[in-house]
XYZ file of C-alpha atoms in Angstrom:
763
model
C -22.505 9.146 58.975
C -19.602 11.473 59.641
C -17.104 8.948 61.016
C -14.764 6.850 58.928
C -11.578 7.679 57.106
C -9.103 10.026 58.742
C -11.488 10.679 61.614
C -10.245 13.355 63.981
C -9.255 16.959 63.669
C -9.738 18.189 60.132
C -6.812 20.387 59.176
C -7.928 23.206 56.917
C -5.846 26.134 55.786
C -6.961 29.690 55.121
C -8.077 28.814 51.588
C -10.733 26.299 52.653
C -14.091 27.661 51.455
C -17.185 27.274 53.622
C -19.699 29.257 51.568
C -20.116 30.844 48.155
C -21.987 34.104 48.732
C -22.100 36.122 45.551
C -21.155 34.519 42.207
C -20.890 36.656 39.064
C -20.914 34.911 35.679
C -20.586 36.146 32.113
C -20.029 34.438 28.762
C -19.811 30.995 30.398
C -21.893 28.296 28.664
C -25.569 29.279 28.997
C -24.663 32.644 30.572
C -24.186 34.350 27.203
C -24.478 37.838 28.713
C -21.511 40.202 28.294
C -22.233 41.971 31.585
C -21.876 39.736 34.663
C -25.037 38.283 36.195
C -24.774 38.683 39.965
C -26.492 36.112 42.161
C -27.105 35.971 45.891
C -26.252 32.477 47.157
C -25.502 33.386 50.764
C -27.571 30.564 52.246
C -27.240 27.051 53.643
C -29.412 25.641 50.856
C -29.672 27.146 47.367
C -32.459 25.649 45.238
C -32.184 26.168 41.466
C -35.578 25.727 39.816
C -36.913 26.083 36.290
C -37.287 24.227 32.983
C -34.464 22.553 31.046
C -32.152 24.715 28.981
C -32.431 27.872 31.087
C -28.877 27.786 32.530
C -29.111 25.943 35.857
C -26.453 23.345 35.023
C -24.255 26.114 33.605
C -24.294 27.735 37.047
C -23.323 24.427 38.697
C -20.535 23.954 36.130
C -19.271 27.451 36.886
C -19.139 26.673 40.613
C -17.365 23.379 39.922
C -14.672 25.184 37.946
C -14.429 27.964 40.515
C -14.115 25.646 43.520
C -12.373 22.576 42.087
C -10.607 23.912 39.017
C -12.180 21.077 37.014
C -14.574 20.824 34.086
C -15.938 17.813 32.178
C -15.209 17.452 28.461
C -18.923 16.803 27.888
C -19.608 20.439 28.857
C -17.474 22.015 26.142
C -17.421 24.587 24.755
C -17.109 26.438 28.043
C -17.093 29.889 26.505
C -20.529 30.786 25.151
C -20.842 30.391 21.399
C -22.229 33.935 21.159
C -19.598 35.440 23.475
C -17.381 37.097 20.870
C -20.129 39.016 19.106
C -17.591 41.012 17.143
C -16.382 42.880 20.240
C -13.357 40.719 21.028
C -14.816 39.373 24.294
C -14.044 35.754 23.459
C -13.529 34.639 27.034
C -15.657 33.738 30.045
C -15.334 34.950 33.621
C -16.528 33.415 36.870
C -16.154 35.475 40.008
C -17.435 34.966 43.522
C -17.210 36.295 47.042
C -16.442 33.315 49.280
C -16.261 32.797 53.028
C -12.993 31.083 53.950
C -11.635 29.378 57.016
C -9.725 31.497 59.487
C -10.518 34.769 57.757
C -12.556 37.614 59.190
C -13.063 39.079 55.734
C -14.539 37.319 52.761
C -12.269 36.612 49.810
C -12.715 37.134 46.089
C -12.088 34.385 43.557
C -11.874 34.865 39.806
C -11.567 32.300 37.001
C -11.046 33.251 33.359
C -11.654 30.739 30.555
C -10.567 30.965 26.931
C -11.672 28.173 24.627
C -9.075 26.540 22.420
C -10.691 24.672 19.537
C -7.499 22.695 18.857
C -6.870 21.654 22.439
C -7.939 22.076 26.019
C -9.445 25.398 27.146
C -7.086 27.883 28.740
C -8.258 28.268 32.347
C -6.585 30.753 34.664
C -7.095 29.737 38.284
C -6.709 32.176 41.197
C -4.797 29.952 43.600
C -4.325 26.360 44.733
C -7.790 24.893 45.172
C -6.930 21.714 47.074
C -4.771 22.010 50.191
C -3.654 18.372 50.018
C -2.513 16.048 47.260
C -5.971 15.352 45.838
C -6.436 16.061 42.126
C -8.926 18.608 40.811
C -10.888 15.882 39.060
C -11.214 13.836 42.228
C -12.211 16.937 44.228
C -15.038 17.513 41.740
C -16.143 13.886 41.897
C -16.310 14.124 45.702
C -18.456 17.267 45.799
C -20.472 17.740 42.589
C -23.174 15.255 41.596
C -24.368 15.214 37.960
C -27.173 12.836 37.048
C -26.085 12.769 33.390
C -22.442 12.125 34.338
C -23.139 9.641 37.111
C -20.921 6.956 35.574
C -17.848 9.125 36.137
C -18.436 9.057 39.880
C -18.356 5.248 39.948
C -15.472 4.836 37.497
C -17.671 3.018 34.994
C -15.808 5.170 32.450
C -12.073 5.723 32.327
C -11.154 8.364 34.852
C -7.940 10.338 34.683
C -7.488 9.843 38.409
C -8.726 6.687 40.107
C -10.070 6.726 43.640
C -7.598 4.052 44.654
C -4.715 6.216 43.525
C -5.664 8.632 46.261
C -6.826 6.134 48.873
C -3.499 4.319 48.643
C -0.833 7.063 48.745
C 2.598 5.480 48.266
C 5.200 5.808 51.017
C 8.109 8.035 50.085
C 10.623 5.203 49.381
C 8.225 3.566 46.911
C 7.589 6.926 45.241
C 11.333 7.387 44.838
C 11.576 3.939 43.222
C 8.742 4.661 40.788
C 10.273 8.003 39.820
C 13.595 6.276 39.231
C 11.929 3.653 37.023
C 10.267 6.381 34.950
C 13.585 8.183 34.511
C 15.263 4.902 33.595
C 12.590 4.255 30.976
C 13.360 7.566 29.276
C 17.112 6.998 29.410
C 16.661 3.447 28.143
C 14.658 4.629 25.139
C 17.409 7.060 24.176
C 20.101 4.405 24.533
C 18.098 1.797 22.604
C 17.507 4.236 19.763
C 21.246 4.858 19.555
C 22.249 1.161 19.691
C 19.689 -0.007 17.146
C 20.503 2.959 14.933
C 24.174 1.960 14.883
C 23.304 -1.631 13.993
C 20.983 -0.485 11.200
C 23.538 1.931 9.768
C 25.917 -0.970 9.224
C 23.408 -2.298 6.689
C 23.277 1.055 4.924
C 19.653 1.563 6.012
C 17.965 4.276 8.130
C 17.426 3.463 11.789
C 14.030 2.941 13.409
C 13.737 6.491 14.766
C 14.371 7.919 11.286
C 11.708 5.621 9.830
C 9.274 6.724 12.542
C 9.871 10.383 11.733
C 9.342 9.735 8.021
C 6.176 7.787 8.844
C 4.773 10.598 11.009
C 5.333 13.138 8.248
C 3.771 10.848 5.641
C 0.804 10.103 7.914
C 0.248 13.808 8.619
C 0.328 14.621 4.880
C -2.130 11.808 4.188
C -4.441 12.875 7.049
C -4.608 16.471 5.855
C -5.085 15.500 2.202
C -7.775 12.966 3.109
C -9.751 15.419 5.231
C -9.606 17.948 2.389
C -10.777 15.315 -0.111
C -13.725 14.338 2.108
C -14.872 17.970 2.266
C -14.443 18.660 -1.472
C -16.033 15.363 -2.510
C -19.108 16.132 -0.433
C -19.398 19.774 -1.480
C -18.531 19.593 -5.191
C -19.149 15.990 -6.173
C -21.965 14.988 -3.815
C -19.805 11.970 -2.911
C -19.772 10.826 0.718
C -16.380 9.394 1.641
C -15.507 7.770 4.993
C -14.844 10.698 7.315
C -12.389 10.660 10.191
C -11.735 13.016 13.095
C -8.667 15.200 12.882
C -6.618 13.112 15.342
C -7.711 9.615 14.331
C -4.130 8.533 13.561
C -2.389 10.653 16.192
C -2.472 11.096 19.933
C -4.540 14.089 21.019
C -2.448 17.275 21.110
C 0.611 15.371 19.889
C 2.444 14.627 16.672
C 3.041 11.021 17.738
C 1.081 8.228 16.087
C -1.369 6.265 18.213
C -0.437 2.716 19.151
C -3.355 1.454 17.051
C -2.641 3.510 13.928
C -2.159 0.405 11.752
C -5.625 -0.867 12.746
C -7.179 2.539 12.045
C -5.573 2.527 8.593
C -6.920 -0.967 7.979
C -10.420 0.171 8.990
C -10.257 3.087 6.549
C -9.195 0.731 3.764
C -12.186 -1.505 4.556
C -14.571 1.486 4.495
C -13.153 2.658 1.155
C -13.590 -0.778 -0.404
C -17.163 -1.025 0.885
C -18.010 2.333 -0.677
C -16.061 2.216 -3.949
C -15.220 -1.443 -4.625
C -17.893 -3.517 -2.852
C -16.928 -6.703 -4.734
C -13.307 -6.424 -3.628
C -12.099 -8.710 -0.846
C -11.863 -6.928 2.498
C -8.421 -6.550 4.155
C -7.316 -9.383 6.418
C -7.537 -8.787 10.198
C -3.725 -8.731 10.332
C -3.238 -6.720 7.129
C 0.025 -4.806 7.343
C 0.187 -1.048 6.625
C 1.579 -1.402 3.077
C -1.350 -3.662 2.147
C -3.891 -1.266 3.670
C -2.347 1.680 1.844
C -2.440 -0.160 -1.489
C -6.127 -0.939 -0.957
C -6.770 2.755 -0.291
C -4.792 3.597 -3.417
C -6.881 1.124 -5.411
C -10.070 2.711 -4.071
C -8.770 6.161 -5.011
C -8.133 4.960 -8.550
C -11.764 3.836 -8.763
C -12.912 7.188 -7.343
C -10.717 8.936 -9.892
C -12.319 6.923 -12.688
C -15.786 7.921 -11.507
C -14.799 11.569 -11.318
C -13.286 11.451 -14.803
C -16.516 9.916 -16.122
C -18.339 13.011 -14.871
C -16.023 15.424 -16.683
C -17.661 16.767 -19.833
C -15.615 16.156 -22.979
C -13.576 13.097 -23.862
C -10.445 15.152 -24.462
C -10.582 16.646 -20.938
C -11.020 13.158 -19.513
C -8.040 11.975 -21.505
C -5.897 14.858 -20.280
C -6.822 14.024 -16.691
C -5.724 10.408 -17.121
C -2.387 11.386 -18.660
C -1.448 13.929 -16.003
C 0.171 11.470 -13.596
C 2.086 9.510 -16.263
C 5.678 10.429 -17.113
C 6.752 11.158 -20.673
C 8.804 7.956 -20.891
C 5.693 5.830 -20.313
C 4.796 3.485 -23.192
C 1.118 2.505 -23.392
C 0.210 -1.120 -24.029
C -1.941 -1.570 -27.178
C -5.170 -3.604 -26.963
C -3.701 -6.735 -28.556
C -1.159 -6.936 -25.680
C -3.780 -6.815 -22.918
C -4.724 -10.535 -22.814
C -1.086 -11.554 -22.421
C -0.587 -8.942 -19.684
C -3.690 -10.144 -17.837
C -2.433 -13.726 -18.074
C 0.956 -12.705 -16.659
C -0.728 -10.810 -13.803
C -2.915 -13.826 -12.969
C 0.176 -16.074 -12.925
C 1.948 -13.600 -10.640
C -1.074 -13.583 -8.323
C -0.943 -17.371 -8.060
C 2.749 -17.157 -7.280
C 2.084 -14.514 -4.599
C -0.606 -16.706 -3.041
C 1.819 -19.644 -2.914
C 4.509 -17.444 -1.394
C 2.066 -16.166 1.247
C 1.192 -19.740 2.200
C 4.856 -20.723 2.432
C 5.764 -17.656 4.512
C 2.831 -18.340 6.847
C 3.909 -21.990 7.231
C 7.485 -21.000 8.043
C 6.284 -18.379 10.539
C 4.261 -21.078 12.323
C 7.299 -23.371 12.348
C 9.428 -20.616 13.879
C 6.876 -20.071 16.634
C 6.180 -23.759 17.233
C 8.951 -24.376 19.773
C 8.694 -20.928 21.304
C 7.172 -20.087 24.675
C 5.706 -16.594 25.256
C 5.608 -17.198 29.010
C 9.208 -18.351 29.457
C 12.203 -20.104 27.852
C 11.727 -21.827 24.493
C 12.659 -25.433 23.709
C 16.208 -24.565 22.648
C 16.838 -22.756 25.942
C 15.459 -25.768 27.846
C 17.774 -28.155 25.978
C 20.753 -25.896 26.696
C 19.761 -25.661 30.382
C 19.487 -29.447 30.643
C 22.824 -29.799 28.865
C 24.578 -27.400 31.239
C 22.748 -28.161 34.501
C 21.250 -31.625 34.113
C 24.008 -33.401 36.041
C 23.803 -30.936 38.927
C 20.016 -31.288 39.076
C 20.390 -35.052 39.594
C 22.636 -34.511 42.616
C 19.757 -34.158 45.078
C 20.790 -33.554 48.737
C 19.846 -36.289 51.205
C 16.442 -35.554 52.711
C 13.720 -37.261 54.658
C 11.271 -39.255 52.511
C 8.621 -36.602 52.914
C 10.898 -33.964 51.343
C 12.569 -35.891 48.549
C 11.778 -34.934 44.933
C 9.030 -37.011 43.288
C 10.623 -40.200 41.877
C 8.885 -39.852 38.455
C 10.500 -36.422 38.030
C 13.962 -37.795 38.837
C 13.384 -40.751 36.482
C 12.356 -38.419 33.658
C 15.335 -36.131 34.290
C 17.749 -39.075 34.292
C 16.286 -40.241 30.974
C 16.489 -36.718 29.498
C 20.161 -36.117 30.365
C 21.130 -39.526 29.006
C 20.645 -38.210 25.471
C 23.167 -36.186 23.474
C 21.730 -32.847 24.581
C 24.565 -30.888 22.991
C 23.852 -32.518 19.662
C 20.094 -32.024 19.994
C 20.511 -28.337 20.843
C 22.892 -27.872 17.917
C 20.501 -29.573 15.483
C 17.513 -27.567 16.690
C 19.439 -24.295 16.454
C 20.603 -25.063 12.898
C 17.072 -26.063 11.877
C 15.599 -22.841 13.302
C 18.259 -20.759 11.504
C 17.477 -22.553 8.235
C 13.726 -21.965 8.608
C 14.277 -18.304 9.435
C 16.636 -17.747 6.504
C 14.174 -19.333 4.095
C 11.266 -17.319 5.489
C 13.169 -14.045 5.046
C 14.120 -15.041 1.481
C 10.520 -15.866 0.598
C 9.263 -12.712 2.298
C 11.529 -10.593 0.105
C 10.188 -12.373 -2.966
C 6.610 -11.886 -1.775
C 7.021 -8.152 -1.149
C 8.590 -7.650 -4.567
C 5.923 -9.731 -6.300
C 3.063 -7.891 -4.590
C 4.506 -4.520 -5.561
C 4.976 -5.616 -9.177
C 1.437 -7.002 -9.389
C -0.038 -3.806 -7.998
C 1.858 -1.581 -10.429
C 1.023 -3.759 -13.451
C -2.689 -3.909 -12.574
C -2.910 -0.147 -12.152
C -1.033 0.508 -15.407
C -3.142 -1.956 -17.406
C -6.349 -0.351 -16.148
C -5.035 3.087 -17.158
C -4.164 1.822 -20.658
C -7.697 0.476 -21.110
C -9.268 3.766 -20.041
C -6.947 5.825 -22.242
C -7.615 3.712 -25.362
C -11.346 3.833 -24.666
C -11.255 7.632 -24.557
C -9.112 7.777 -27.702
C -11.843 5.927 -29.565
C -14.320 8.572 -28.399
C -12.227 11.511 -29.636
C -11.568 10.065 -33.123
C -14.590 11.891 -34.500
C -13.185 15.209 -33.262
C -9.509 14.656 -34.128
C -8.731 12.193 -36.972
C -5.016 12.272 -36.118
C -5.765 9.858 -33.252
C -6.754 7.264 -35.871
C -3.142 7.046 -37.023
C -2.053 6.096 -33.528
C -4.804 3.579 -32.853
C -4.671 1.876 -36.252
C -0.928 1.341 -36.019
C -1.509 -1.313 -33.370
C 1.864 -0.676 -31.770
C 2.764 0.844 -28.426
C 2.010 4.560 -28.060
C 4.496 7.013 -26.567
C 2.977 9.634 -24.336
C 4.674 12.723 -25.873
C 2.894 11.990 -29.167
C -0.456 11.704 -27.461
C 0.001 14.807 -25.304
C 1.052 16.801 -28.380
C -2.200 15.907 -30.150
C -4.234 16.921 -27.091
C -2.612 20.331 -26.813
C -2.454 22.409 -23.631
C -4.484 21.406 -20.606
C -7.361 23.461 -19.313
C -8.233 24.329 -15.731
C -8.002 21.353 -13.383
C -11.053 20.073 -11.538
C -10.835 20.737 -7.782
C -12.050 17.265 -6.844
C -9.685 15.655 -9.288
C -6.770 17.646 -7.848
C -7.769 16.648 -4.288
C -7.745 12.969 -5.292
C -4.278 13.383 -6.789
C -2.988 14.970 -3.564
C -4.233 12.007 -1.539
C -2.728 9.560 -4.041
C 0.617 11.350 -3.799
C 0.466 11.171 0.005
C -0.413 7.453 -0.114
C 2.464 6.806 -2.498
C 4.861 8.637 -0.191
C 3.653 6.622 2.803
C 3.953 3.321 0.909
C 7.588 4.145 0.153
C 8.224 4.651 3.875
C 6.598 1.323 4.783
C 8.484 -0.509 2.026
C 11.723 0.973 3.322
C 10.807 -0.209 6.820
C 10.072 -3.736 5.546
C 13.386 -3.738 3.706
C 15.153 -2.622 6.892
C 13.480 -5.343 8.977
C 14.266 -8.097 6.468
C 17.914 -7.024 6.240
C 18.291 -6.854 10.026
C 16.568 -10.202 10.563
C 19.368 -11.830 8.596
C 21.731 -10.858 11.373
C 21.540 -13.230 14.316
C 23.349 -10.740 16.553
C 20.822 -8.012 15.846
C 17.875 -10.287 16.600
C 19.405 -11.399 19.897
C 19.965 -7.773 20.895
C 16.442 -6.882 19.771
C 14.845 -9.665 21.836
C 16.785 -8.596 24.907
C 15.890 -4.947 24.359
C 12.201 -5.745 23.864
C 12.161 -7.764 27.084
C 13.758 -4.987 29.142
C 11.612 -2.317 27.473
C 8.442 -4.273 28.308
C 9.480 -4.623 31.945
C 10.234 -0.906 32.260
C 6.936 0.032 30.585
C 5.006 -2.180 33.007
C 6.806 -0.883 36.071
C 6.391 2.759 34.996
C 2.630 2.343 34.479
C -0.410 1.996 36.690
C -0.197 -1.805 36.727
C 3.351 -1.999 38.018
C 4.145 -4.710 40.542
C 4.747 -2.035 43.162
C 1.448 -0.267 42.483
C -0.504 -3.502 42.484
C 1.105 -4.637 45.726
C 0.373 -1.441 47.647
C -3.418 -1.373 47.686
C -5.353 0.563 50.334
C -5.534 -1.299 53.633
C -8.717 -3.304 54.046
C -9.829 -1.141 56.958
C -9.679 2.009 54.777
C -11.961 0.500 52.161
C -14.202 -0.921 54.913
C -14.531 2.503 56.548
C -15.516 4.132 53.266
C -17.902 1.256 52.553
C -19.461 1.638 56.017
C -19.934 5.367 55.529
C -21.584 4.920 52.107
C -23.895 2.237 53.449
C -24.794 4.492 56.369
C -26.148 7.031 53.892
C -27.656 4.434 51.546
C -29.648 2.940 54.410
C -31.654 6.190 54.591
C -33.434 5.247 51.348
C -36.177 2.726 50.789
C -34.399 -0.066 48.911
C -35.488 -3.313 47.340
C -34.056 -6.524 48.736
C -30.617 -7.464 47.508
C -29.156 -3.963 47.178
C -28.133 -3.084 50.707
C -25.436 -3.268 51.941
C -23.127 -2.604 48.998
C -19.477 -3.614 49.043
C -16.347 -2.215 47.433
C -13.617 -4.229 45.772
C -10.309 -3.167 44.283
C -10.195 -4.715 40.813
C -7.269 -4.794 38.399
C -7.998 -3.760 34.832
C -7.696 -6.856 32.620
C -6.450 -4.772 29.692
C -3.466 -3.765 31.760
C -3.845 -0.061 30.966
C -6.116 1.642 33.468
C -4.704 0.202 36.675
C -6.809 -0.903 39.632
C -10.216 0.643 40.224
C -12.788 0.659 42.998
C -15.735 -1.489 41.889
C -19.172 -1.479 43.560
C -21.350 -4.567 44.075
C -24.802 -4.988 45.576
C -25.446 -7.343 48.479
C -26.600 -10.059 46.050
C -23.378 -9.656 43.993
C -24.998 -7.648 41.219
C -22.468 -5.310 39.582
C -23.172 -1.615 39.312
C -24.189 -1.951 35.656
C -27.118 -4.206 36.665
C -28.740 -1.565 38.913
C -31.585 0.642 37.736
C -31.199 4.369 37.122
C -32.912 5.201 40.407
C -30.779 2.710 42.343
C -27.635 4.160 40.799
C -28.820 7.651 41.779
C -29.358 6.549 45.382
C -25.959 4.908 45.464
C -24.416 7.937 43.743
C -25.741 10.303 46.398
C -24.467 7.995 49.137
C -21.127 7.694 47.375
C -20.566 11.421 46.980
C -21.486 12.127 50.598
C -19.287 9.306 51.852
C -16.334 10.519 49.805
C -16.977 14.132 50.728
C -16.872 13.522 54.456
C -13.923 11.134 54.109
C -11.773 13.422 51.984
C -13.053 16.848 53.015
C -9.746 18.156 54.309
C -8.248 17.464 50.880
C -11.088 18.888 48.776
C -10.637 22.524 49.772
C -14.257 23.538 50.325
C -17.489 22.630 52.131
C -19.765 22.883 49.102
C -21.924 20.084 47.691
C -23.881 20.471 44.445
C -26.589 18.068 43.278
C -27.569 18.526 39.634
C -30.921 16.930 38.792
C -30.588 14.270 41.485
C -34.313 14.275 42.290
C -35.541 13.270 38.805
C -34.250 9.725 39.292
C -36.203 9.323 42.561
C -39.867 8.568 43.003
C -42.025 10.694 45.292
C -41.688 8.197 48.119
C -37.919 8.762 48.200
C -38.149 12.553 48.219
C -38.803 13.009 51.971
C -35.851 10.736 52.775
C -33.607 12.675 50.401
C -34.781 15.987 51.843
C -34.190 14.785 55.420
C -30.647 13.827 54.452
C -30.038 17.215 52.849
C -31.451 18.993 55.914
C -29.048 17.112 58.133
C -25.938 18.085 56.181
C -27.036 21.632 55.256
C -28.316 22.774 58.648
C -25.696 21.018 60.797
C -24.447 23.311 63.532
C -20.857 22.021 63.425
C -18.595 23.529 60.738
C -16.888 20.166 60.358
C -20.099 18.477 59.231
C -22.124 21.344 57.767
C -22.163 21.869 54.004
C -23.579 24.552 51.743
C -25.832 22.616 49.352
C -26.851 23.625 45.820
C -29.767 21.616 44.400
C -30.966 21.677 40.796
C -34.574 20.652 40.172
C -36.270 20.739 36.766
C -39.787 19.739 37.746
C -42.222 22.098 39.446
C -43.943 19.427 41.538
C -40.620 18.147 42.869
C -39.467 21.696 43.518
C -42.580 22.480 45.557
C -42.222 19.314 47.613
C -38.528 20.010 48.216
C -39.388 23.538 49.260
C -41.837 22.185 51.847
C -39.285 19.744 53.244
C -36.282 22.062 53.258
C -37.746 25.210 54.880
C -34.895 26.248 57.193
C -35.015 26.310 60.980
C -34.604 29.529 62.912
C -31.236 31.150 62.277
C -30.533 29.272 59.017
C -31.065 30.431 55.435
C -32.440 29.055 52.196
C -32.611 30.817 48.839
C -34.392 30.009 45.571
C -33.004 30.953 42.177
C -35.932 30.557 39.816
C -34.783 30.420 36.169
C -37.879 31.748 34.401
C -36.535 32.349 30.879
C -33.509 32.273 28.589
C -32.733 34.344 25.500
C -29.847 34.023 23.000
C -28.817 37.635 23.578
C -29.086 37.966 27.357
C -28.960 34.415 28.672
C -30.967 33.352 31.748
C -33.625 35.455 33.450
C -33.521 34.620 37.167
C -35.878 35.488 40.015
C -34.055 35.437 43.370
C -35.993 34.827 46.557
C -35.340 34.046 50.189
C -37.312 31.410 52.090
C -38.570 32.491 55.520
C -37.289 30.238 58.351
C -39.745 27.703 59.702
C -40.202 29.059 63.242
C -40.991 32.599 62.106
C -43.402 31.333 59.482
C -45.129 29.119 62.026
C -45.607 31.997 64.529
C -47.032 34.368 61.899
C -49.360 31.714 60.524
C -50.714 30.831 63.966
C -51.456 34.498 64.661
C -53.188 34.920 61.292
C -55.219 31.765 61.909
C -56.385 32.996 65.372
C -57.353 36.443 63.966
C -59.265 34.875 61.093
C -61.105 32.477 63.387
C -62.038 35.367 65.745
C -63.425 37.460 62.881
C -65.498 34.522 61.635
C -66.925 33.946 65.114
C -67.771 37.616 65.678
C -69.455 37.860 62.266
C -71.716 34.983 63.170
C -73.299 36.804 66.128
């Protein structure tokens, strides 16, 4: 079991930990106590027993952070919720006395954790945990088993560090090349921004980087206003709006928009329509940001109308409607509404026709393209320039001559006027593109006009409806309504008098509408910039070249670069790890078809995560098809195999198994215990491990205790978590298990004495 990868002398420096003897924990997760709880873990096996929720996993998490410098996001918050308590102690501390390699005296380790609600916790680590190049996450995955986080061990979920990234360390020359590519990518981005900015400035428009900055500011203003509206609508209006997390448009801990921000905006628009305008057509799958924003704006107008309906008093409702209209606005009277509606309907038909024409021209532009290589025009040009040379085939034996049908086709192709064909195709493509851009400009202008006219008409209808309601209170309104002509806003506002206090919900809606309007202006400016630049053939040629080079640099700087994909771990390395895992797995009682498992390096089809190490059963079942118990068996084998393979890189000889036994049936328990005995009570420092085991069930704990009683000269301790309180945290009974030989001798003596007394009493 202990052979395999990097077999030989294990090089360990003075920081390599062999045993954790005396951990002290305070204010860390379930350890809510302000004064440190001191535990005695100076043993080969430490069994943590007790019901759920008493702090056992918190202790394992503390050891994981102490030894590996790693924590799992699922465990946050790390600092106990009750830690502050008004005394300023808003941090957690984990301290331990540890036995290290090559040191006569034990060493002290201390970790301090401060939670950061807006980002990652601040963790102060005492020193370098891992002597080699292994990451903290990978060190944790190779030494700490969590039943509830088992998928992270197998890479079923996205891991920050893949196993293959460590199993296939790049030679120094390749590392130098990758670093150079990454530097080139950064330099290229700066140069591209400058070049494209200069081209855009010639059109009198902002460059792309300026647009992006404007967009980020508009998106941040919208995000903040939307989150505020969601809270106020729920608290004051009992209205449930589609909620979003704080970073739904942005990268975590960054002010940069996510790559999928346009899709997220489209999803919000769809949710708003479902809630507020269920009869409205949902946004198209390829809806552009301006369209999504206008749908959100339309939904906000409907929300505003509903809020206004709830305001008591027609005059207050009327004031609310007039607040966002400028004094030069002229209201349409009722007799003008039918004509306006007819004009809007005609404009909608025109917009629909324009959309169809733009879509047709876009398809025509793409028709002779080729995403995987040169388009038809490039092929015609190549045949024009190189066709004659291609026909001059060197003399060769019959077996090596080009296929005659290919030569016949090529001869036929070059016989045409290729220069004329290429010229005609190029002119046709330019004509189609020019017409598409022209129609697109018309479409964007028409859509904006339609939107503004629809919104204004709806406002006029609501305002006139409210004016009819206030006639009984203020007869002066009758003069305005009976005139039948357009109404100027200053006259109306003068009749209403001063405004009262504004409704909080109404004000929140207006802030979101202002943010949406600001964002729409940015997107319209971007569309205008793109349309203007597309008219310039030189710009588009430069843009296509830039996009091609940018894509190549992005691929080569990522996990799926050609270099990374080519340098996979040697087959013998994966075979050795596979052999070691199967050596452990064979200790269990398995159903047919599971054993032996095999490992395969698989490339992520999405092109983002890089290659990963996938696990398959003997009958080709993937990991996802195995049962919970089978995954637990494989997980235990996996962690032991990795631990012994990578031990010199991990930095310690500690293995922790959190709740591993609950996934096993009673028949598997003796096999598991025998395996633990072998690694915990090994006489060789290279193979021996200090083992922490968490067990939640009393019957399993008792059976484990029977199986794991230590031999003479070895130690086992039990930490029995008997209670937990919100003020003091866990209550722990600490006991030592008597070694097997001593217990056996005492019991035999007691048995002989008891038997003698029984015999004497009988006479």
